[in-house]
Every structure is written in C-alpha cells, then in structure tokens.
C-alpha cells in the first residue's frame, strides 16, 4: 500500500510539472504571437485609410476605431487559440522530453503509470523516481524564454506609424 502511495505521488508530481511546463510554453507562445496577432488589424486599417484617401468613404476616427477593434479581435483569437488548444499531459511530456533533453524519461514514466506500458512495480517505482528527479532539475526558463521578436515588433511599429500618419495628415476626401 505504501508503494502504491509513492507511485501515485510521483505520478501526480510529474503530471503537475508537465502542466507547469505547458503553461510556460503557452505563455511564451502568447508573448511571441502578440505582434503577429496585431498585424492583420493594422493591415486592414492601412487598407481602409488608403481607400478612404482615394474615394470618400470613412473618417479617420472611424478607421481608427475599426483598426483598434480588429487588433483587439486578433489578440483575442490568437490568445484563445494558444490557451484553449487541448494537449494531453502525455503528448506534452513527449515534447518536453525532447526539448529538455530528458531522454524520454517523463513520457515513459507517465506511460508506465497509466498502464500503456506494462511493467512490474519495482521498475515502475524506479522509473517514476528517476523521471521526477530529472524533471525537478529542469530550469524551464532557460528552455522556454518569454521573448518578443524584434523584427516582428518593428513591423508592428512601422505599420502603426504609417497608419497614424495616414490618419493625421489632411485627407482631401473627408
């Protein structure tokens, strides 16, 4: 009974670590995709601003509101995609085993504990303890940084500056 409790404790701990790593990965993806999620709204805003300069159509305030709404929509859609995309702990463990160079320890331990791979209790106990020890030593911040792409951020700033310029300059069509 004590061995079963230890196995269950190690399984819960490993699953918790994998979920923590997955949250960090999702946060990193959110940060990385933030500029990308703003670009479509800015591009549509630029198209509207250019079209409104060629023919009487929308006022600058209307273009700004539409652009802001589309940018917000882009952020929401991309964030929902990142945070609500379902991944099982086993699939995530396989990814992190490769990414963190764990030699398939965590995924194998989870497969053993779930019964996908059959084994005796001694091997299962050793595998879970080894996987937990190696997983505990991982510095997830080193492997999954929270970093923006400078190039993509520059593109967003350039698009926003161009849009602001088009909205601020007098438009003969208004």
CSV table of C-alpha atoms in Angstrom, one decimal:
chain,number,residue,atom,x,y,z
A,1,UNK,CA,0.0,0.0,0.0
A,2,UNK,CA,2.9,2.4,0.8
A,3,UNK,CA,4.5,1.6,-2.6
A,4,UNK,CA,1.2,2.4,-4.3
A,5,UNK,CA,1.0,5.8,-2.5
A,6,UNK,CA,4.6,6.6,-3.5
A,7,UNK,CA,3.8,5.7,-7.2
A,8,UNK,CA,0.7,7.8,-7.1
A,9,UNK,CA,2.5,10.8,-5.5
A,10,UNK,CA,5.3,10.6,-8.1
A,11,UNK,CA,2.7,10.4,-11.0
A,12,UNK,CA,0.9,13.4,-9.6
A,13,UNK,CA,4.1,15.3,-9.2
A,14,UNK,CA,5.3,14.5,-12.8
A,15,UNK,CA,1.9,15.4,-14.2
A,16,UNK,CA,2.0,18.7,-12.3
A,17,UNK,CA,5.4,19.5,-13.7
A,18,UNK,CA,4.3,18.8,-17.2
A,19,UNK,CA,1.3,21.0,-16.8
A,20,UNK,CA,3.5,23.8,-15.4
A,21,UNK,CA,5.8,23.5,-18.4
A,22,UNK,CA,2.8,23.6,-20.7
A,23,UNK,CA,1.6,26.8,-19.1
A,24,UNK,CA,5.0,28.3,-19.5
A,25,UNK,CA,5.1,27.2,-23.2
A,26,UNK,CA,1.6,28.7,-23.7
A,27,UNK,CA,2.7,32.0,-22.1
A,28,UNK,CA,5.8,32.0,-24.3
A,29,UNK,CA,3.7,31.4,-27.4
A,30,UNK,CA,1.3,34.2,-26.3
A,31,UNK,CA,4.1,36.7,-26.0
A,32,UNK,CA,5.7,35.5,-29.3
A,33,UNK,CA,2.4,35.7,-31.2
A,34,UNK,CA,1.3,39.1,-29.8
A,35,UNK,CA,2.9,41.2,-32.6
A,36,UNK,CA,1.6,38.7,-35.2
A,37,UNK,CA,-1.9,39.0,-33.8
A,38,UNK,CA,-1.8,42.8,-34.2
A,39,UNK,CA,-0.6,42.8,-37.8
A,40,UNK,CA,-3.8,41.8,-39.6
A,41,UNK,CA,-5.8,44.5,-37.9
A,42,UNK,CA,-3.2,47.1,-38.7
A,43,UNK,CA,-3.0,45.9,-42.3
A,44,UNK,CA,-6.8,46.2,-42.7
A,45,UNK,CA,-6.6,49.7,-41.1
A,46,UNK,CA,-4.0,50.7,-43.6
A,47,UNK,CA,-6.1,49.4,-46.5
A,48,UNK,CA,-9.1,51.4,-45.2
A,49,UNK,CA,-7.0,54.5,-44.7
A,50,UNK,CA,-5.6,54.3,-48.3
A,51,UNK,CA,-9.1,53.5,-49.7
A,52,UNK,CA,-10.5,56.5,-47.8
A,53,UNK,CA,-7.9,58.7,-49.4
A,54,UNK,CA,-8.8,57.6,-52.9
A,55,UNK,CA,-12.6,58.0,-52.5
A,56,UNK,CA,-14.8,59.5,-49.9
A,57,UNK,CA,-15.6,56.6,-47.5
A,58,UNK,CA,-14.6,56.6,-43.9
A,59,UNK,CA,-13.5,59.3,-41.5
A,60,UNK,CA,-10.1,59.0,-39.7
A,61,UNK,CA,-11.9,58.4,-36.4
A,62,UNK,CA,-13.9,55.6,-37.9
A,63,UNK,CA,-10.8,54.0,-39.4
A,64,UNK,CA,-9.0,54.2,-36.0
A,65,UNK,CA,-12.0,52.5,-34.2
A,66,UNK,CA,-12.2,49.7,-36.8
A,67,UNK,CA,-8.5,49.2,-36.7
A,68,UNK,CA,-8.5,49.1,-32.8
A,69,UNK,CA,-11.4,46.6,-32.8
A,70,UNK,CA,-9.7,44.4,-35.4
A,71,UNK,CA,-6.4,44.5,-33.4
A,72,UNK,CA,-8.3,43.5,-30.2
A,73,UNK,CA,-10.1,40.7,-32.1
A,74,UNK,CA,-6.8,39.4,-33.4
A,75,UNK,CA,-5.3,39.3,-29.9
A,76,UNK,CA,-8.3,37.5,-28.5
A,77,UNK,CA,-8.5,35.0,-31.3
A,78,UNK,CA,-4.7,34.2,-31.2
A,79,UNK,CA,-4.8,34.0,-27.3
A,80,UNK,CA,-7.8,31.7,-27.3
A,81,UNK,CA,-6.1,29.5,-29.9
A,82,UNK,CA,-3.0,29.2,-27.7
A,83,UNK,CA,-4.6,28.8,-24.4
A,84,UNK,CA,-7.6,26.5,-25.3
A,85,UNK,CA,-5.8,24.2,-27.7
A,86,UNK,CA,-6.0,20.8,-25.8
A,87,UNK,CA,-2.9,18.8,-25.2
A,88,UNK,CA,-2.8,15.7,-23.1
A,89,UNK,CA,-0.1,15.5,-20.5
A,90,UNK,CA,1.5,12.5,-22.3
A,91,UNK,CA,1.8,14.5,-25.6
A,92,UNK,CA,3.2,17.4,-23.7
A,93,UNK,CA,5.6,15.2,-21.9
A,94,UNK,CA,6.9,13.8,-25.1
A,95,UNK,CA,7.6,17.3,-26.4
A,96,UNK,CA,9.3,18.4,-23.2
A,97,UNK,CA,11.4,15.2,-23.1
A,98,UNK,CA,12.9,16.2,-26.4
A,99,UNK,CA,13.1,19.9,-25.7
A,100,UNK,CA,14.6,19.5,-22.2
A,101,UNK,CA,16.8,16.6,-23.3
A,102,UNK,CA,15.3,14.2,-20.7
A,103,UNK,CA,15.8,11.1,-22.7
A,104,UNK,CA,12.1,10.1,-22.8
A,105,UNK,CA,12.1,9.7,-19.0
A,106,UNK,CA,8.9,11.7,-18.2
A,107,UNK,CA,6.8,10.3,-21.1
A,108,UNK,CA,7.9,6.8,-20.3
A,109,UNK,CA,7.1,7.2,-16.6
A,110,UNK,CA,3.6,8.6,-17.5
A,111,UNK,CA,3.1,5.7,-19.9
A,112,UNK,CA,4.1,3.2,-17.2
A,113,UNK,CA,1.9,4.8,-14.6
A,114,UNK,CA,-1.1,4.9,-16.9
A,115,UNK,CA,-0.7,1.3,-17.9
A,116,UNK,CA,0.1,1.9,-21.6
A,117,UNK,CA,3.4,0.1,-20.9
A,118,UNK,CA,3.1,-2.9,-18.6
A,119,UNK,CA,5.8,-3.4,-16.0
A,120,UNK,CA,6.5,-4.7,-12.6
A,121,UNK,CA,6.2,-2.4,-9.6
A,122,UNK,CA,9.9,-2.1,-8.9
A,123,UNK,CA,10.7,-0.9,-12.4
A,124,UNK,CA,7.8,1.5,-12.3
A,125,UNK,CA,8.9,2.9,-9.0
A,126,UNK,CA,12.4,3.4,-10.2
A,127,UNK,CA,11.4,5.0,-13.5
A,128,UNK,CA,9.0,7.4,-11.7
A,129,UNK,CA,11.6,8.4,-9.1
A,130,UNK,CA,14.3,8.9,-11.8
A,131,UNK,CA,11.9,10.9,-14.0
A,132,UNK,CA,10.8,13.1,-11.1
A,133,UNK,CA,14.4,13.7,-10.1
A,134,UNK,CA,15.5,14.7,-13.6
A,135,UNK,CA,12.3,16.8,-14.2
A,136,UNK,CA,12.8,18.6,-10.9
A,137,UNK,CA,16.2,19.7,-12.1
A,138,UNK,CA,14.9,21.3,-15.3
A,139,UNK,CA,15.2,25.1,-15.4
A,140,UNK,CA,12.2,25.8,-17.6
A,141,UNK,CA,13.0,29.5,-18.0
A,142,UNK,CA,16.2,28.6,-19.8
A,143,UNK,CA,14.5,26.4,-22.3
A,144,UNK,CA,11.3,28.4,-22.8
A,145,UNK,CA,12.1,32.1,-22.6
A,146,UNK,CA,9.5,34.9,-22.8
A,147,UNK,CA,10.8,36.9,-25.7
A,148,UNK,CA,9.4,39.2,-28.3
A,149,UNK,CA,10.7,39.1,-31.9
A,150,UNK,CA,12.4,42.4,-32.5
A,151,UNK,CA,11.7,42.2,-36.3
A,152,UNK,CA,8.0,41.5,-35.8
A,153,UNK,CA,7.7,44.2,-33.2
A,154,UNK,CA,9.5,46.6,-35.6
A,155,UNK,CA,6.9,45.6,-38.3
A,156,UNK,CA,4.0,46.4,-36.0
A,157,UNK,CA,5.6,49.7,-35.0
A,158,UNK,CA,6.1,50.6,-38.7
A,159,UNK,CA,2.6,49.7,-39.6
A,160,UNK,CA,1.2,51.6,-36.7
A,161,UNK,CA,3.3,54.7,-37.5
A,162,UNK,CA,2.2,54.6,-41.2
A,163,UNK,CA,-1.4,54.2,-40.2
A,164,UNK,CA,-1.2,57.1,-37.7
A,165,UNK,CA,0.5,59.2,-40.4
A,166,UNK,CA,-2.3,58.5,-42.9
A,167,UNK,CA,-4.9,59.3,-40.3
A,168,UNK,CA,-3.3,62.5,-39.1
A,169,UNK,CA,-2.4,64.1,-42.4
A,170,UNK,CA,-5.2,66.1,-44.0
A,171,UNK,CA,-7.3,64.0,-46.4
A,172,UNK,CA,-8.9,65.8,-49.3
A,173,UNK,CA,-11.6,63.2,-49.5
A,174,UNK,CA,-13.1,63.9,-46.0
